[in-house]
Coordinates of C-alpha atoms and ligand atoms in Angstrom, one line a residue:
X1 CA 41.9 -174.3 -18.6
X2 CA 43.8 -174.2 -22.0
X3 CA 42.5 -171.8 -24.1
X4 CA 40.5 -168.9 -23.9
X5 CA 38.2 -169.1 -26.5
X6 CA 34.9 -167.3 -24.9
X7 CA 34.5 -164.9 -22.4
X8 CA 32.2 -167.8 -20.3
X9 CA 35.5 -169.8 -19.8
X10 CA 36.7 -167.4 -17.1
X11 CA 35.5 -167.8 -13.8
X12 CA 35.5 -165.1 -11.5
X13 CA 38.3 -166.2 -9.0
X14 CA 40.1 -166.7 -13.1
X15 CA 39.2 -162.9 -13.7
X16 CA 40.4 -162.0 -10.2
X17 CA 43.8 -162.8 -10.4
X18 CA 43.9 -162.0 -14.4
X19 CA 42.8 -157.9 -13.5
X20 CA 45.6 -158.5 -10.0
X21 CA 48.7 -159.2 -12.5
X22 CA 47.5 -157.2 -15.2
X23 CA 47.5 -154.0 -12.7
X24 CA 51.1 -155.2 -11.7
X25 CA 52.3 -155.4 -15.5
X26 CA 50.7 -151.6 -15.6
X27 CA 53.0 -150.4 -12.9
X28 CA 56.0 -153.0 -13.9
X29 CA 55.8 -153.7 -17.0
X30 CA 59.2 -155.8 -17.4
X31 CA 58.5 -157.8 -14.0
X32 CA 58.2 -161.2 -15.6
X33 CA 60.9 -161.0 -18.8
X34 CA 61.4 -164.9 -18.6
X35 CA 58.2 -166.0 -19.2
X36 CA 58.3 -166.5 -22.5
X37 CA 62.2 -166.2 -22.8
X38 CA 63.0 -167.9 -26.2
X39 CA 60.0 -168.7 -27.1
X40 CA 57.3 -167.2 -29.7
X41 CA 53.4 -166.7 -29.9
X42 CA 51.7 -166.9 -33.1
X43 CA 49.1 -164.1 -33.8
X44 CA 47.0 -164.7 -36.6
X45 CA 44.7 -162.4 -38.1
X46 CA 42.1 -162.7 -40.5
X47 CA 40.7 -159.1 -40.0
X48 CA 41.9 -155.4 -39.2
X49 CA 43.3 -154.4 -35.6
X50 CA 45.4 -151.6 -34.1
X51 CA 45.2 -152.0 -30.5
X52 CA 44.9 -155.7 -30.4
X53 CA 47.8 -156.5 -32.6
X54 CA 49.9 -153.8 -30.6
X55 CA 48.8 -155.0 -27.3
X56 CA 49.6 -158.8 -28.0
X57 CA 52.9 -158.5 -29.6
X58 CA 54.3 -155.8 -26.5
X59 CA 53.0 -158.3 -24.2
X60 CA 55.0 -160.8 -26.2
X61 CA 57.8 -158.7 -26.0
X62 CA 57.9 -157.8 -22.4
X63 CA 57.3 -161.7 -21.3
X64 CA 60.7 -162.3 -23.3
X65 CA 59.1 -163.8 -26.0
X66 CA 58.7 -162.9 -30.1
X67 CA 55.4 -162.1 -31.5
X68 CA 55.0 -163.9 -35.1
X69 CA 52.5 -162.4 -36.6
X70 CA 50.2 -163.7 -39.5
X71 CA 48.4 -161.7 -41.7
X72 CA 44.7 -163.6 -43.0
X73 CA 45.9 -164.6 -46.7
X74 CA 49.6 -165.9 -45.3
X75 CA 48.7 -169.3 -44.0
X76 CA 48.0 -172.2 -46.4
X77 CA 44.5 -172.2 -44.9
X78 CA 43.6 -170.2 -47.6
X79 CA 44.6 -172.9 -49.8
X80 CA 42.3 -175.4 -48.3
X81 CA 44.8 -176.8 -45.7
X82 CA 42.7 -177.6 -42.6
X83 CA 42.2 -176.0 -39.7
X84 CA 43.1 -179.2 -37.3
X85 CA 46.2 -179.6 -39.4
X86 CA 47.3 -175.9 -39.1
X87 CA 46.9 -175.9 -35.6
X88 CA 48.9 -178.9 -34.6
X89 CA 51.5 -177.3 -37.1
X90 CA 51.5 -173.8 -34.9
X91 CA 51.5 -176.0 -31.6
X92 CA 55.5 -177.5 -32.8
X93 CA 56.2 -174.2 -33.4
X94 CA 55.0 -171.4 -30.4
X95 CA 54.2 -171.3 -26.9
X96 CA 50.5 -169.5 -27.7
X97 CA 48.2 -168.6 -30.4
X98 CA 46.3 -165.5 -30.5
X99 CA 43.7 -165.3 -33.5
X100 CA 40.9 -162.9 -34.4
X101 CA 38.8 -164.1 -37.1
X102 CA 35.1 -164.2 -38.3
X103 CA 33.5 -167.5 -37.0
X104 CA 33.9 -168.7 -33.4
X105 CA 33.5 -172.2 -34.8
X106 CA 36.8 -171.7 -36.3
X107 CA 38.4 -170.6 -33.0
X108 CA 36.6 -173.1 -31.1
X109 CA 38.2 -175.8 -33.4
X110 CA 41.7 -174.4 -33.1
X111 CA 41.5 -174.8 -29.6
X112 CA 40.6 -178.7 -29.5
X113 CA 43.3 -179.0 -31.9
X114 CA 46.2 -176.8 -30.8
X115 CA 47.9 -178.2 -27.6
X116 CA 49.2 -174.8 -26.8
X117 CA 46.7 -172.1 -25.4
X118 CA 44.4 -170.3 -28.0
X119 CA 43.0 -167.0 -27.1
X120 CA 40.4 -165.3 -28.9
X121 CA 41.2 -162.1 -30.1
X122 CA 37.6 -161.1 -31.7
X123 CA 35.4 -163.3 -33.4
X124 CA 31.8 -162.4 -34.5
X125 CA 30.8 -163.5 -31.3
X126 CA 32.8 -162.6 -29.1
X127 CA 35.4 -160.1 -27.5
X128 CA 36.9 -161.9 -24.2
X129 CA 40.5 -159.8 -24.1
X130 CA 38.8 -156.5 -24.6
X131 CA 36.5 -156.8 -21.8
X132 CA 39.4 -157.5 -19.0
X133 CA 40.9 -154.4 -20.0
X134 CA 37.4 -152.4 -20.0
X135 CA 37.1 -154.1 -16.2
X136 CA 40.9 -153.0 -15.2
X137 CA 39.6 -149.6 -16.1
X138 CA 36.3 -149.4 -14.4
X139 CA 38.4 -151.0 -11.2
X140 CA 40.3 -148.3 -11.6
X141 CA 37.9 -145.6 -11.1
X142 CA 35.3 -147.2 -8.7
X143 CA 37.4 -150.0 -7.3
X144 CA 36.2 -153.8 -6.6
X145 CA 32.6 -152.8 -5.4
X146 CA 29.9 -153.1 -8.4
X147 CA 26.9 -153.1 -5.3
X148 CA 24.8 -150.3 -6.4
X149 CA 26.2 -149.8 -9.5
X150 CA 24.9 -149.8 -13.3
X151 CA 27.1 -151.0 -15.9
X152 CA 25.1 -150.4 -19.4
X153 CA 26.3 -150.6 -23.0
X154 CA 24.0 -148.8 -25.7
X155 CA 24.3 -149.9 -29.4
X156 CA 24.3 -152.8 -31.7
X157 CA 24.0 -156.3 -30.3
X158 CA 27.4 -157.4 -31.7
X159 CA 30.3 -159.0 -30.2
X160 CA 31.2 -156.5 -28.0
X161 CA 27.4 -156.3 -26.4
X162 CA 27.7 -160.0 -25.7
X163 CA 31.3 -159.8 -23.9
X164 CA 29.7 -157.1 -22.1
X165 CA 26.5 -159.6 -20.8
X166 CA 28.7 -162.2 -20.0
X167 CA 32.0 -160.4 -18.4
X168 CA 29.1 -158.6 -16.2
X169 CA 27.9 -161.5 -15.6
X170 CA 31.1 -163.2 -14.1
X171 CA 31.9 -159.9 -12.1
X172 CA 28.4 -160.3 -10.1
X173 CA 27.3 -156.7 -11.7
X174 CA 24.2 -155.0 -12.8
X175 CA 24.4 -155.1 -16.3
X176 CA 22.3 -153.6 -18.8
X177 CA 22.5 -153.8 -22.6
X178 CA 19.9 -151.5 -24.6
X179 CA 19.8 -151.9 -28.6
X180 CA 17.1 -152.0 -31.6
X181 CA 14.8 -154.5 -31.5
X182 CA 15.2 -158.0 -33.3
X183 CA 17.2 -157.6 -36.2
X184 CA 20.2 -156.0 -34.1
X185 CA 19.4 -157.2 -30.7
X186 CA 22.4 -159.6 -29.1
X187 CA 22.4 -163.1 -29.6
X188 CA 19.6 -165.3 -27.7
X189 CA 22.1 -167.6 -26.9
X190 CA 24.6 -164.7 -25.6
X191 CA 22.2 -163.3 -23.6
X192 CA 20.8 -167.3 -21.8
X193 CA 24.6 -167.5 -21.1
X194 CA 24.9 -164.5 -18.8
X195 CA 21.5 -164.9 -17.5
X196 CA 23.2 -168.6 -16.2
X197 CA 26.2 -166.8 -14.8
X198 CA 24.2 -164.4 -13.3
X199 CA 22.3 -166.8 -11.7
X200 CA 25.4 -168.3 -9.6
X201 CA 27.1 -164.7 -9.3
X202 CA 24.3 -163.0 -8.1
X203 CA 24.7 -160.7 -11.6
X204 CA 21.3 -158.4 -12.2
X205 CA 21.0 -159.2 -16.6
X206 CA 18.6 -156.7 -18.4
X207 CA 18.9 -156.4 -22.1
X208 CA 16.3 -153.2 -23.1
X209 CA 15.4 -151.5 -26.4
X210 CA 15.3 -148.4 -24.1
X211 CA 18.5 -146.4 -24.8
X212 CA 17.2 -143.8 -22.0
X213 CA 16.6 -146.0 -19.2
X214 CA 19.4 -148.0 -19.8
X215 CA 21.8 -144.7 -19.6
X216 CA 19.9 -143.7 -16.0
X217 CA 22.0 -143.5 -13.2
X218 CA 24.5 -146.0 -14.8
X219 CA 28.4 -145.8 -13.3
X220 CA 29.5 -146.9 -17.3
X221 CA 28.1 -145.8 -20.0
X222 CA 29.4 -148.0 -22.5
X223 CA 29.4 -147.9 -26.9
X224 CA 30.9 -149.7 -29.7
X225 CA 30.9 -149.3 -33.7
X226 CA 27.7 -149.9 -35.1
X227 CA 28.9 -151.4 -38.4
X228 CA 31.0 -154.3 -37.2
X229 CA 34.1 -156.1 -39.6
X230 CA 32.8 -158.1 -41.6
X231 CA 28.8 -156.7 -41.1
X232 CA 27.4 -156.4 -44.6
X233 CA 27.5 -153.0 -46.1
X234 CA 24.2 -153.0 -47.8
X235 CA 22.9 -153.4 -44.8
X236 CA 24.7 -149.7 -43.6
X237 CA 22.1 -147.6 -44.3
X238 CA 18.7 -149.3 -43.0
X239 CA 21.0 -150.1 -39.6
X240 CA 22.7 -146.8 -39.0
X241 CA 18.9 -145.6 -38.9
X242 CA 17.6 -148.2 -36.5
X243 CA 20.6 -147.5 -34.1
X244 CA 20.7 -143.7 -34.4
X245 CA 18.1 -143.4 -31.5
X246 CA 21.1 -145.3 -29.2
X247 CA 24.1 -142.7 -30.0
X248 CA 26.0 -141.4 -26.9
X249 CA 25.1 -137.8 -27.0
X250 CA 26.2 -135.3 -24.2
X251 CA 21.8 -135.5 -23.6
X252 CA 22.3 -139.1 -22.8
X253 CA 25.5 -138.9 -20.9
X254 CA 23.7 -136.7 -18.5
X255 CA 21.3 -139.3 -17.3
X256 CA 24.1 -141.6 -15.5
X257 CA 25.3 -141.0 -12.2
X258 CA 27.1 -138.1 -11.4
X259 CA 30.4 -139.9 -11.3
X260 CA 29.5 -141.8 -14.6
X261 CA 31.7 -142.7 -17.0
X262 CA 32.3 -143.1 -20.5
X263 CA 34.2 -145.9 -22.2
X264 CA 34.2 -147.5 -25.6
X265 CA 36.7 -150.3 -27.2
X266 CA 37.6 -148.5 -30.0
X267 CA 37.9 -147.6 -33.0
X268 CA 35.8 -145.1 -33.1
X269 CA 33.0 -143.4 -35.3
X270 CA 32.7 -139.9 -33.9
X271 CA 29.3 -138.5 -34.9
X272 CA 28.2 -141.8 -35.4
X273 CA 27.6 -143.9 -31.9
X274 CA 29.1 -141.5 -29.8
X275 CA 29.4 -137.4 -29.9
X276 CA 33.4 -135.5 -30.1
X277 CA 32.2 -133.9 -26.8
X278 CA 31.3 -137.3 -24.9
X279 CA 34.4 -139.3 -26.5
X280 CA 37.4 -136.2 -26.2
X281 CA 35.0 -134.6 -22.5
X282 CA 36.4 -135.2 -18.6
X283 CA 34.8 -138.5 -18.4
X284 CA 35.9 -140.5 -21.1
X285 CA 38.8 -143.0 -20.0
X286 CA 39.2 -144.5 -23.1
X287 CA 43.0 -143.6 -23.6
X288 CA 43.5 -145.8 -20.1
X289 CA 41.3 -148.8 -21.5
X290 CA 43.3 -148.9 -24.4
X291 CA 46.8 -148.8 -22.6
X292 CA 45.2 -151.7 -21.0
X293 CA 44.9 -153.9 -23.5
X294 CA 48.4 -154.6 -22.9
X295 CA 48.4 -155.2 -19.5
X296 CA 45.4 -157.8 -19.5
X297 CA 46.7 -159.6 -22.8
X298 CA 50.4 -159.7 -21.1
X299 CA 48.2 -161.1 -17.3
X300 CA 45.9 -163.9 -20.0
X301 CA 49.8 -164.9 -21.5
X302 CA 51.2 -165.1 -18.4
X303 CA 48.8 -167.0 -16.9
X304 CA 47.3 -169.2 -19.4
X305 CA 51.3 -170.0 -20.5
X306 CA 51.7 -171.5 -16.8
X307 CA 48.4 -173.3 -16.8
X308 CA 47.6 -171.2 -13.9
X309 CA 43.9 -170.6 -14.8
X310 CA 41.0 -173.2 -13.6
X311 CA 38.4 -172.1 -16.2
X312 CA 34.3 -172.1 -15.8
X313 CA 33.7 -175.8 -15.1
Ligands
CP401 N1 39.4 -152.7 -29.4 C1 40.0 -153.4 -30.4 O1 39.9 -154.6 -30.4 O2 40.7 -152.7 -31.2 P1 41.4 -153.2 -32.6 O3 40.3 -153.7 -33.5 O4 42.2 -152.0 -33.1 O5 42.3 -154.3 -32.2
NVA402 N1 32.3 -154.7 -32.9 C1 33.6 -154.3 -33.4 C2 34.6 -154.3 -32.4 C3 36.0 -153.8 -32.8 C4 37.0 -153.9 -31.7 C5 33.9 -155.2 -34.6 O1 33.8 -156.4 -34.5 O2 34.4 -154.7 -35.6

């Protein structure tokens, strides 16, 4: 495995040892300082990020390596230069590119033309990196075990609800993703690809418009922005409305299990998809799944770099 453009292209034994290292880089972070010694990644970013952007250039930094970072406009793709060209220009150059962008056509395409590994740092699509932290996280708290458990994210069917199918998916989990109807529901094609996982894994897929049912009993109780980068604002109003019924209130909270937790990939919207009291209350770990967005990016670096991953094949 090269690249990781999609959450699908893990397997689970890849997912395994990526959640093993990235819990050793949480208790030492500065255990592997020549991995990337004199070297550089490329992160290129076409829309906003805090925690992404922090995550990847400390796990830059505490492989050995410098983060170069590059903002949407900088590049002469903007200019009409190609994408093929521009990535076998970043391939002379660094050890690793790590982009978030809009289309995952466009990530897809830097991978088959970079020969360094390309890792997707959002697209539309997709959120692969962000859902080996939220897994770290729920390790954390219920260990390696997901028999019996629920794992259900509530909201819009964006990128993040189709990381959440498919990563569920490769864990073996039950997985439940509850949004509107239609217009806002996740992707067909998101939703046949953790249904084919699930059907080696063992995973239990169920994708509801039932925002209560999905919250019953669950272990995670999982939420996400509901207007997306790059979502079109005149849209706001007629959406907000739709997914108001699917807002993490402290009411829905208390239908999981009693040890249920809250987590969300931030940023967030307080008021919005998710109360104050449920975000800032005792069972919120979202501080801990953001500190591990380090950890995983500095585990899918380390590994990817070494050509240590086998991939979904
Ligand atoms: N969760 C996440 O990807 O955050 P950023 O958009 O701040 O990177
Ligand atoms: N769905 C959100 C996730 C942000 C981390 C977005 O794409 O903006």
């Amino acid at each position: 495995m090269k690249d990781l453009l999609r959450t699908e292209d893990l397997s689970p034994a890849d997912v395994e040892l990526l959640l093993d290292t990235a819990a050793d880089f949480a208790k030492q972070p500065l255990r592997s300082t020549n991995a990337l010694a004199n070297r550089t990644v490329a992160i290129y970013m076409t829309k906003p990020s805090t925690r992404t952007r922090l995550a990847s250039e400390t796990a830059v930094a505490h492989l050995g390596g410098t983060p170069i970072f590059i903002r949407g406009d900088d590049l002469q793709i903007g200019r009409g230069e190609t994408i093929a060209d521009t990535a076998k220009v970043i391939s002379g150059f660094a050890s690793a590119l790590i982009i978030r962008t809009y289309a995952q056509a466009d990530v897809d395409e830097l991978g088959l033309h970079a020969s360094i590994p390309v890792i997707n740092a959002l697209t539309d699509a997709d959120h692969p990196t962000q859902l080996l932290a939220d897994w770290l996280t729920i390790r954390e708290v219920f260990g390696k075990d997901v028999a019996g458990r629920k794992f259900t994210y509530v909201g819009d069917g964006n990128n993040m609800a189709h990381a959440w199918l498919t990563m569920g998916a490769i864990m073996g989990a039950h997985v439940v993703v509850a949004t509107p109807p239609d217009k806002w529901a996740p992707a067909a094609i998101a939703v046949a690809t953790a249904q084919a996982i699930a059907a080696k894994t063992g995973a239990k897929i169920e994708v509801l418009n039932d925002p209560e049912a999905a919250a019953k009993d669950a272990s995670v109780l999982y939420t996400d922005v509901w207007m997306s980068m790059g979502d079109p604002e005149i849209e706001r109003e007629e959406k907000l409305k739709a997914l108001s019924p699917f807002a993490v209130t402290p009411e829905l909270m208390s239908l999981t299990a009693k040890d249920g937790i809250f987590l969300h990939c931030l940023p967030a919207h307080r008021g919005e998809e998710v109360s104050a009291e449920v975000i800032d209350g005792p069972r919120s770990h979202i501080w801990r799944e953001a500190y591990h967005r380090r950890t995983t990016i500095q585990a899918i670096l380390y590994h990817l770099v070494r050509g240590e991953l086998k991939g979904n094949y």
